[in-house]
Short mmCIF file of C-alpha atoms and ligand atoms in Angstrom, two decimals:
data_model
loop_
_atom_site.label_atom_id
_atom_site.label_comp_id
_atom_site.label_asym_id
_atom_site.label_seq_id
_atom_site.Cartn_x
_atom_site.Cartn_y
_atom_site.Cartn_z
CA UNK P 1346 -36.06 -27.47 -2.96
CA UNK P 1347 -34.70 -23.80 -3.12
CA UNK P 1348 -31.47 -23.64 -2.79
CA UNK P 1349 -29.92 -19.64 -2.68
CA UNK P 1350 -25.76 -18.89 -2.88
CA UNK P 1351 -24.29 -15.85 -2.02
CA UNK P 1352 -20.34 -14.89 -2.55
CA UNK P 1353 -19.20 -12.14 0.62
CA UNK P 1354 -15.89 -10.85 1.34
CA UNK P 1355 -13.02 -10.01 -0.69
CA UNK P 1356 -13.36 -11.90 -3.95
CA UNK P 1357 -10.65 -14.67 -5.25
CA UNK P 1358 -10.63 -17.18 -7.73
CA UNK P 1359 -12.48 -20.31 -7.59
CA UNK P 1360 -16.33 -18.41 -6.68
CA UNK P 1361 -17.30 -19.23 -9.80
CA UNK P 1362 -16.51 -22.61 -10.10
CA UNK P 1363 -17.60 -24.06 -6.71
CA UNK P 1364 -21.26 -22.58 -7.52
CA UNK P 1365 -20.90 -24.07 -10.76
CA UNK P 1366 -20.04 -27.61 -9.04
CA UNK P 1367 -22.76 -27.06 -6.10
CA UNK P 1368 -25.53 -26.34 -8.84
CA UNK P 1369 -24.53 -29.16 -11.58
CA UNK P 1370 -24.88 -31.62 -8.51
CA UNK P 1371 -28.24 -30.57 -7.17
CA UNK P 1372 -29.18 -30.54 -10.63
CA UNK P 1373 -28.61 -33.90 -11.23
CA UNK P 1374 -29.35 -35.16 -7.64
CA UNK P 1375 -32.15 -33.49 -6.48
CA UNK P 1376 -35.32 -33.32 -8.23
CA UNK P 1377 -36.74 -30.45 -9.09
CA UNK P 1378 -34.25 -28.28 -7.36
CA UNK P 1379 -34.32 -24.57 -8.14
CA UNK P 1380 -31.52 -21.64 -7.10
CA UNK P 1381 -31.34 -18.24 -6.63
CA UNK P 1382 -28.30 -15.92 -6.91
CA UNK P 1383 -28.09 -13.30 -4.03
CA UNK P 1384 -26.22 -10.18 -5.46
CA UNK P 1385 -23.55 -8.37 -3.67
CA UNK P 1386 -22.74 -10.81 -0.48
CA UNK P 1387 -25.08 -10.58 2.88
CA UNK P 1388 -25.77 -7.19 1.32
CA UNK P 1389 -28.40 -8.55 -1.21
CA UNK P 1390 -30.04 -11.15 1.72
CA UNK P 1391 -30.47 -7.84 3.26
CA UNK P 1392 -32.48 -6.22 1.06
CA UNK P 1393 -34.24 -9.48 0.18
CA UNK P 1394 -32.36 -9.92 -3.52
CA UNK P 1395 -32.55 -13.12 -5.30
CA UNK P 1396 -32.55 -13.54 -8.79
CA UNK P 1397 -33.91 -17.22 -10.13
CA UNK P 1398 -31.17 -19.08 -11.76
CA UNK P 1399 -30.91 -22.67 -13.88
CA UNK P 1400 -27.83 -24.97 -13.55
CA UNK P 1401 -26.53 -23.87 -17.15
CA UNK P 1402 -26.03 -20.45 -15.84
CA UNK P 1403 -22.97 -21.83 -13.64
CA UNK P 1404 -21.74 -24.34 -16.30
CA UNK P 1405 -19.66 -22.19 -18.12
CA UNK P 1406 -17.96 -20.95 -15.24
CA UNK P 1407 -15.06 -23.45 -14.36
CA UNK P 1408 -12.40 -20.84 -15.25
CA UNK P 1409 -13.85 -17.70 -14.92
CA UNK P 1410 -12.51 -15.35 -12.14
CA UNK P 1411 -14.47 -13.38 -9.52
CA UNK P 1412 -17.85 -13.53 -8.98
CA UNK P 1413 -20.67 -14.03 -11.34
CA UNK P 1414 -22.69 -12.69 -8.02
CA UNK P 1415 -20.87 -9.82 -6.92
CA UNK P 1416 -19.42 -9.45 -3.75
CA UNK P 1417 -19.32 -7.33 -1.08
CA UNK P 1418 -17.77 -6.79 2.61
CA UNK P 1419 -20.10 -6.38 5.31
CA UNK P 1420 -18.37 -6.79 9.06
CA UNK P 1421 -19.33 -8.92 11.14
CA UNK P 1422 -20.12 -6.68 14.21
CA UNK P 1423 -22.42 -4.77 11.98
CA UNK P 1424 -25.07 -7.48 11.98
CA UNK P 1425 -25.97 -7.50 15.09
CA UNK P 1426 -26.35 -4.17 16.04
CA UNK P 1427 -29.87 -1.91 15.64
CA UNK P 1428 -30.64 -0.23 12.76
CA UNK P 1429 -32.72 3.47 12.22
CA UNK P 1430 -36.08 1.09 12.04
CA UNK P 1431 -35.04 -0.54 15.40
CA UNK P 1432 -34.02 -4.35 13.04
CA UNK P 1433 -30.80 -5.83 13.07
CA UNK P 1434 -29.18 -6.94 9.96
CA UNK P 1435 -29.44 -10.06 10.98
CA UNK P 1436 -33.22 -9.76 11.67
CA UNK P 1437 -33.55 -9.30 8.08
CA UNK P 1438 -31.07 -11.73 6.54
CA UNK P 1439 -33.66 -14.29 8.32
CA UNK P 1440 -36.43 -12.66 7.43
CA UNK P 1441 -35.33 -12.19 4.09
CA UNK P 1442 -34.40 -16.28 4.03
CA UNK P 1443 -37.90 -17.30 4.39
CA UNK P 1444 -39.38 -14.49 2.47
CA UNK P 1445 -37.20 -15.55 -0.45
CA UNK P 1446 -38.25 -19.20 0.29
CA UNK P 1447 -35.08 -20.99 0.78
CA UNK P 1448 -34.43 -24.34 1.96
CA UNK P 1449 -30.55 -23.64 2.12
CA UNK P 1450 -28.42 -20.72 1.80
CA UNK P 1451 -24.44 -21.58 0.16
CA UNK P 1452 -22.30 -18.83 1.51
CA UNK P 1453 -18.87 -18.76 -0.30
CA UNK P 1454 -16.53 -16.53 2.26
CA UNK P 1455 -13.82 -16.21 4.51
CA UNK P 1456 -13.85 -16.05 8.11
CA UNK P 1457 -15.88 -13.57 9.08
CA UNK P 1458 -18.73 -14.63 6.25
CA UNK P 1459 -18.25 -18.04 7.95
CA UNK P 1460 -18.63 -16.04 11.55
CA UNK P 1461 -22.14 -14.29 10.10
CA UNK P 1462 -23.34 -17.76 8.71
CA UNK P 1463 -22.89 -19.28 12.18
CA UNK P 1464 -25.56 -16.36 13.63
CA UNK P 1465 -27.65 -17.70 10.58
CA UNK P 1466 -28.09 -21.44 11.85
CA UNK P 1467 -28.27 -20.31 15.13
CA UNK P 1468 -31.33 -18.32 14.10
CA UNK P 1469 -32.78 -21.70 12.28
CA UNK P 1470 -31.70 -20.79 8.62
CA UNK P 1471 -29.80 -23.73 6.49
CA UNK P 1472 -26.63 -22.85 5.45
CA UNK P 1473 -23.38 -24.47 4.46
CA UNK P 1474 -20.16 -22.39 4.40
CA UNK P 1475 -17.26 -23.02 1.49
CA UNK P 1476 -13.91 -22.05 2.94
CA UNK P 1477 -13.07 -19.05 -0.04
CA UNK P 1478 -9.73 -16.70 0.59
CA UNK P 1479 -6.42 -16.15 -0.82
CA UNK P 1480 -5.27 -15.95 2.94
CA UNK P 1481 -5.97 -19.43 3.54
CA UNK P 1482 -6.39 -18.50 7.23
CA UNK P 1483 -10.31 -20.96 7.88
CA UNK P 1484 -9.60 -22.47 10.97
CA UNK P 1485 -10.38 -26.37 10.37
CA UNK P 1486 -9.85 -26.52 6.55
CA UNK P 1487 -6.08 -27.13 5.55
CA UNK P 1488 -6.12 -25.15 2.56
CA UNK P 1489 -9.34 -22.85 1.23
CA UNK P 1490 -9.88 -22.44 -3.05
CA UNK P 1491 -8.49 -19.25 -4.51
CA UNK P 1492 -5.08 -19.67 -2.38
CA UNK P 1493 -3.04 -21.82 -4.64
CA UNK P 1494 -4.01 -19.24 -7.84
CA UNK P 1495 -2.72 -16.25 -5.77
CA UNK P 1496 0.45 -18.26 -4.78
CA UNK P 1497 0.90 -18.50 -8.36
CA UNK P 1498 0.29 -15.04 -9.15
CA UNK P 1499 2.83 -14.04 -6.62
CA UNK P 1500 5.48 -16.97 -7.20
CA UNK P 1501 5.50 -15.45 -10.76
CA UNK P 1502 5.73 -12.08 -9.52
CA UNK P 1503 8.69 -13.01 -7.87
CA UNK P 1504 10.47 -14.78 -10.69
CA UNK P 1505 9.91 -12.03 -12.72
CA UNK P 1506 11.34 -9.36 -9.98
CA UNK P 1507 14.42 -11.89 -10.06
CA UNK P 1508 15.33 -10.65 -13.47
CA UNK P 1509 15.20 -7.15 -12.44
CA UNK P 1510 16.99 -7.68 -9.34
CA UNK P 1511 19.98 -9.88 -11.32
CA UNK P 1512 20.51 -7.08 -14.57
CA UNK P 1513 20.60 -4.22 -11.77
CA UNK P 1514 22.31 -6.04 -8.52
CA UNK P 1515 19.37 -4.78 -6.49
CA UNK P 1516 17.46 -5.80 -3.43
CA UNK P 1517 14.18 -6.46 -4.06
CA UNK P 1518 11.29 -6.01 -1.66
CA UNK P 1519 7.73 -7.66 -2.75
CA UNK P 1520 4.84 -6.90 -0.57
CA UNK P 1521 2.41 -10.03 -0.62
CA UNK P 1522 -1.15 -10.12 1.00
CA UNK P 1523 -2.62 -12.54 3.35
CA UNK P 1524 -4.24 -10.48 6.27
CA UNK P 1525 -2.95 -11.43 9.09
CA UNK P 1526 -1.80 -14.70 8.11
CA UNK P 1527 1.68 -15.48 6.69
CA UNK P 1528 0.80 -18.39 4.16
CA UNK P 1529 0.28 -16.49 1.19
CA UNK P 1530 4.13 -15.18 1.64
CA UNK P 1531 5.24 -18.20 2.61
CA UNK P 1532 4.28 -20.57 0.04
CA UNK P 1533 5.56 -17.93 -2.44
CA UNK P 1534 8.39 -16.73 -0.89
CA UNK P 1535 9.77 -20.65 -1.08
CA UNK P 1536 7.79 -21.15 -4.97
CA UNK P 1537 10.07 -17.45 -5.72
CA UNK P 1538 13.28 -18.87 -4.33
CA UNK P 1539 13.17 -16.02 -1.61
CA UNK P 1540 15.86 -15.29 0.22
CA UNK P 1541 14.19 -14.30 3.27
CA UNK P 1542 10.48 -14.01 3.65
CA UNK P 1543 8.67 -12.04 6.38
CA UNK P 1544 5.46 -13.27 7.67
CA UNK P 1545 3.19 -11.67 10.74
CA UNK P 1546 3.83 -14.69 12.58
CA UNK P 1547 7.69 -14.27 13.48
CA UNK P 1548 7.77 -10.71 14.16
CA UNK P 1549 11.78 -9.89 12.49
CA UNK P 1550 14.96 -8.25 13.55
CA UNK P 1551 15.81 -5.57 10.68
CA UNK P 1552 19.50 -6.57 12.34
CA UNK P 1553 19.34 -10.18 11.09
CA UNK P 1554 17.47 -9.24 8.29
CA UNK P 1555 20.54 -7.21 7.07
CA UNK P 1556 23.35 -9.87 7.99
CA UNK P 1557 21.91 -12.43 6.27
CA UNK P 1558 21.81 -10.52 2.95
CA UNK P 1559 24.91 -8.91 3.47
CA UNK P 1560 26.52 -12.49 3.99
CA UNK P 1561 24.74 -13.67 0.64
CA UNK P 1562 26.07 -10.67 -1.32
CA UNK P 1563 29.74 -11.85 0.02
CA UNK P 1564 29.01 -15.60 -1.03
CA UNK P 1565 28.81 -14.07 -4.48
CA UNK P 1566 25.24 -13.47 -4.75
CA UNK P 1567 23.86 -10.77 -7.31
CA UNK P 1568 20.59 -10.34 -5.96
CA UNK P 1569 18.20 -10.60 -3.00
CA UNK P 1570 14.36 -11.10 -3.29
CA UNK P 1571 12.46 -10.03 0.31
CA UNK P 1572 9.41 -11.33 0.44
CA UNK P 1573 7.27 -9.18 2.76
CA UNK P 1574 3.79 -10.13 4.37
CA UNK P 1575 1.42 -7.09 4.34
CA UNK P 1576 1.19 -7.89 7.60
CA UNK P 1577 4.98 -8.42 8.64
CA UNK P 1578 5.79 -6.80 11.85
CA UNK P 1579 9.00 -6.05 13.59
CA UNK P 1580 9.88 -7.44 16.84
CA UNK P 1581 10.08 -4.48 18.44
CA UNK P 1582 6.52 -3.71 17.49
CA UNK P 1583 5.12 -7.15 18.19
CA UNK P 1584 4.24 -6.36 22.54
CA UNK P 1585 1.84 -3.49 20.52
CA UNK P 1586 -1.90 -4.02 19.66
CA UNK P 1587 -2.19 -4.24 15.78
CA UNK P 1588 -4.67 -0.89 16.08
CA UNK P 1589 -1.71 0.92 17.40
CA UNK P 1590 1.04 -0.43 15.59
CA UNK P 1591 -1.29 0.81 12.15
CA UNK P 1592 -1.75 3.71 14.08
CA UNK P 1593 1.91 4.66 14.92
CA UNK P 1594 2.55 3.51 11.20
CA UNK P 1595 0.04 5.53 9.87
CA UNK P 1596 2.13 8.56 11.81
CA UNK P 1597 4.83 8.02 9.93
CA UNK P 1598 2.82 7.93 6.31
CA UNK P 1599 3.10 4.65 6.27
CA UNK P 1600 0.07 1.79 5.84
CA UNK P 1601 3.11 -1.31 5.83
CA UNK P 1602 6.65 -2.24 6.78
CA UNK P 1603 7.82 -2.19 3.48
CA UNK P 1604 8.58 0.98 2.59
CA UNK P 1605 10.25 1.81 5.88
CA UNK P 1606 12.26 -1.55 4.97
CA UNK P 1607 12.98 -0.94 1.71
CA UNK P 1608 15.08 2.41 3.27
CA UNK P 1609 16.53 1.11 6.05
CA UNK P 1610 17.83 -1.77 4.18
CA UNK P 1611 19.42 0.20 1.27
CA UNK P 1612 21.40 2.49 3.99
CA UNK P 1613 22.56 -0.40 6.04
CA UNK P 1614 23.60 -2.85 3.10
CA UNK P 1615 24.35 0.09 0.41
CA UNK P 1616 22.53 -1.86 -1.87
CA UNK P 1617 20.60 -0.35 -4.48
CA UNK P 1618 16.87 -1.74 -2.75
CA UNK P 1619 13.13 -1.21 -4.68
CA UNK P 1620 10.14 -2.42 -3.05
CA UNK P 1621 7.14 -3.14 -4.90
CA UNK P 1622 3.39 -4.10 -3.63
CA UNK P 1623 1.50 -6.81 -5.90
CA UNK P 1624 -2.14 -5.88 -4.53
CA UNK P 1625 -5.61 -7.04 -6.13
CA UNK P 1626 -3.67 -9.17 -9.42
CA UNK P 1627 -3.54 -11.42 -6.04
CA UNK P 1628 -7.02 -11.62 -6.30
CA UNK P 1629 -8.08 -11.50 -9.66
CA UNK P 1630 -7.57 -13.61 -12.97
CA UNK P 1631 -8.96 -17.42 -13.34
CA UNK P 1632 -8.81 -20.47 -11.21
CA UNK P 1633 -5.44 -22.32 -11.72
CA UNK P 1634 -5.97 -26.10 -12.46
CA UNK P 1635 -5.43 -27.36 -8.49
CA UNK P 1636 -8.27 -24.52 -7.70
CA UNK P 1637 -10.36 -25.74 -10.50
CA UNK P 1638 -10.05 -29.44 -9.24
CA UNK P 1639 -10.37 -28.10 -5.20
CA UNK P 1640 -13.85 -25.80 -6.31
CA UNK P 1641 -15.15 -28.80 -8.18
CA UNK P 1642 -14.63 -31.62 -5.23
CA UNK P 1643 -15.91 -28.51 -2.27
CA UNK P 1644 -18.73 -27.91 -4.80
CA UNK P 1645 -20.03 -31.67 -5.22
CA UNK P 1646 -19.38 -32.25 -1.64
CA UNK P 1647 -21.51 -29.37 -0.93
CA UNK P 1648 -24.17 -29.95 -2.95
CA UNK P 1649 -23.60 -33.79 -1.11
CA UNK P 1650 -24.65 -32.65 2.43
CA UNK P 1651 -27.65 -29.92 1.20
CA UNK P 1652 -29.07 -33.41 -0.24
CA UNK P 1653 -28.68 -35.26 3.21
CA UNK P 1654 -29.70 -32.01 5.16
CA UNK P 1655 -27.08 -31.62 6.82
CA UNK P 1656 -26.96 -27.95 7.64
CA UNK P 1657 -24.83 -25.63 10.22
CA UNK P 1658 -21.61 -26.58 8.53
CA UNK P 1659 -18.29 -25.50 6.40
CA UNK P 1660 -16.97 -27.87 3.73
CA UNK P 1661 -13.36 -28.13 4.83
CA UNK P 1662 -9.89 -30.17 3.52
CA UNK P 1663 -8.41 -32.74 6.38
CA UNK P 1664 -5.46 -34.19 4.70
CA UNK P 1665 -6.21 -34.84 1.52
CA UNK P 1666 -10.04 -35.90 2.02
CA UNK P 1667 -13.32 -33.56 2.27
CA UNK P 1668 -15.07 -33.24 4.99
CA UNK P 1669 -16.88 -30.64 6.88
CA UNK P 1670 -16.82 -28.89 10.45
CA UNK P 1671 -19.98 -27.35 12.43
CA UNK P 1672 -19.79 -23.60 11.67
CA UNK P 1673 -20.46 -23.08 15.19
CA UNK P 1674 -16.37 -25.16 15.87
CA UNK P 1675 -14.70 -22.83 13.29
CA UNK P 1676 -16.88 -19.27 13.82
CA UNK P 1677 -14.07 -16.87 15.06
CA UNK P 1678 -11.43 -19.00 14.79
CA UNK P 1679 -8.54 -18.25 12.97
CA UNK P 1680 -5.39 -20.73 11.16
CA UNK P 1681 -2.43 -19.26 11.49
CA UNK P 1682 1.75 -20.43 10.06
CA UNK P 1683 2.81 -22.05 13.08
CA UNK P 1684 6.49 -20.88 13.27
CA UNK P 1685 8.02 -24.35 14.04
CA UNK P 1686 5.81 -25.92 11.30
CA UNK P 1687 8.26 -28.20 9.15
CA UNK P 1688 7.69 -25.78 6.35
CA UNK P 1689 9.12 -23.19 7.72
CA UNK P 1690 12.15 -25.57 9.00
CA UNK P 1691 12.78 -26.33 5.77
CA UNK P 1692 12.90 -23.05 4.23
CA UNK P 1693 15.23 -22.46 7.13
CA UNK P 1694 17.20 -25.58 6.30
CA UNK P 1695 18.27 -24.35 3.36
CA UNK P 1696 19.35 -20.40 4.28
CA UNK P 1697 15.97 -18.86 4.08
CA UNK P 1698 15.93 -15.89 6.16
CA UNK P 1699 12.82 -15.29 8.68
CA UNK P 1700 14.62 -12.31 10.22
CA UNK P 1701 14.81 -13.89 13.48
O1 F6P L 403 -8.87 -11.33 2.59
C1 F6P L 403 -8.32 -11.19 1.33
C2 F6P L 403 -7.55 -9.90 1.23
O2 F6P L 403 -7.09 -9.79 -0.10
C3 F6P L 403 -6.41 -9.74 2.22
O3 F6P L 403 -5.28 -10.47 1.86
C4 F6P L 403 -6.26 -8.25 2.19
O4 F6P L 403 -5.66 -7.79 3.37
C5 F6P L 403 -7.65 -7.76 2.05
O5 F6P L 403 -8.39 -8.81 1.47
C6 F6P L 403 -7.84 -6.52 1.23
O6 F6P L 403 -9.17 -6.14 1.35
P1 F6P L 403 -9.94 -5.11 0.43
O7 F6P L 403 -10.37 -5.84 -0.80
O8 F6P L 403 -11.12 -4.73 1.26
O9 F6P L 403 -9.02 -3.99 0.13
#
């Protein structure tokens, strides 16, 4: 059996090591099995790309970062619509599957890689998803690999910003990524010790925002760490249509809240107040050890169902246990921080600001 593997969509940590754990499986399990790497994400299946690969290419890569692959983002609504030779992309990306000979396709991705590689089975290629993103935002998987390395990365961002913001007294602003999801910010903002954290999905009051670190800096406190979802919005912009409110933003000279916060904060509290945007170190570096163990368990799991044939589906977390879900359930579908979650209560609990 031919089994291909493509990585699509922002890259994260853990690509390497769930192909790793899909191939040493198959190797073992299947006989004869052969794979192909597709280069640069639905880009490569495209163009008809493979190149031939043996199981001891992936078993070196537990711990190595990014994509041995490449990567690439290709939007979803461009694959259905007609090119200058009158094909879609997704025309081709079938084509391309039997031309290449492939008995399954692996497609490591986030949601809308998941969305494309629903259009795949429904076209009658075999494909199994593997929930990949730092945003941690697959519907139907309770956590996806490469999330718990960037809440690392960021948790240590933060406890290094802490020092700063001690020796100096200052407010501290630290812009976190995550789309439009708020776990990324979350889980670090609580691993940092934040004092308030701002996440898309409770749209904040620059008004409470203020009290509450006003009232910590009169219980004594030295310094205040924000930490700040790229996609944070204020209340009063929440009625607006995310378009606009980039678009009104982007009047401004301005791509996030942040910046606009880290101003209006230091004139209301006349508190010295720095912001400071972690970007791609999100993204890059190795797999921490829970990713590692995650990849390797998603991976074998994987490689599990191609065995059995069972095709059209994601590989997915349900407390504790892996399982999977029909791409078809989870296409489109987002997970989102639900703001009465017990998580959040409990950062609450204990004086963590949401701003609202
Ligand atoms: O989806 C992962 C992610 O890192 C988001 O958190 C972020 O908004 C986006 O990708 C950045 O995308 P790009 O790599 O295209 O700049």
């Amino acid at each position: 059996m031919k089994f291909g593997f493509l990585t699509s969509g922002g890259d994260c940590a853990g690509l390497n090591a769930v192909m790793r754990a899909i191939a040493l499986y198959l190797d073992r399990n299947v006989k004869n099995a052969e794979f192909l790497g597709i280069p640069d994400g639905y880009g490569g299946l495209v163009r008809g790309e493979g190149v031939p690969m043996k199981a001891s290419d992936f078993a070196g890569l537990l711990n190595v970062g990014g994509t041995v692959l490449g990567t690439r983002r290709m939007p979803f609504k461009m694959m259905t619509s007609e090119e200058e030779d009158g094909e879609t992309r997704l025309d081709k990306l079938c084509a391309n599957y039997k031309k290449l000979g492939l008995d399954c396709l692996f497609t490591l991705g986030g949601a809308g890689t998941h969305r494309t590689a629903a259009l795949l089975c429904a076209e009658g290629c075999n494909v199994i998803g593997l929930p990949k993103t730092i945003d941690n935002d697959i519907y139907g998987t309770d956590v996806t690999f490469g999330f718990h390395t960037a809440v690392d990365v960021a948790a240590e961002a933060l406890d290094r910003v802490r020092t700063t913001s001690e020796s100096h007294g200052r407010t501290m602003l630290v812009e976190i990524m995550g789309n439009k999801a708020g776990w990324l910010t979350l889980y670090a903002g609580i691993a940092g010790g934040a004092d308030a954290i701002l996440i898309p999905e409770i749209p904040f009051s620059i008004d409470r925002l203020c009290e509450s670190l006003e009232a910590d800096r009169r219980a004594g406190k030295r310094c205040s760490i924000v930490a700040v979802a790229e996609g944070a919005v204020l209340a009063e912009e929440a009625p607006y249509r995310r378009k606009d409110r980039a678009f009104a933003r982007a009047e401004r000279g301005e791509t996030t809240v942040t910046a606009h916060l880290a101003e209006v904060i230091g004139e209301r509290t006349g508190t010295e107040t720095r912001a400071t945007v972690l970007g791609y170190v999100q993204r890059g570096g190795n797999p921490s050890a829970y990713d590692r163990v995650l990849c390797t368990r998603l991976g074998s799991y994987a490689g599990m169902l191609a065995r059995q044939g069972r095709f059209g589906v994601t590989v997915a977390v349900s407390r504790g246990e892996i399982t999977f879900n029909a791409l078809a359930d989870i296409a489109g579908k987002y997970k989102l921080v639900d703001p009465d979650s017990e998580i959040v209560r409990a950062a609450e609990g204990i004086g963590v600001c949401f701003g609202r």
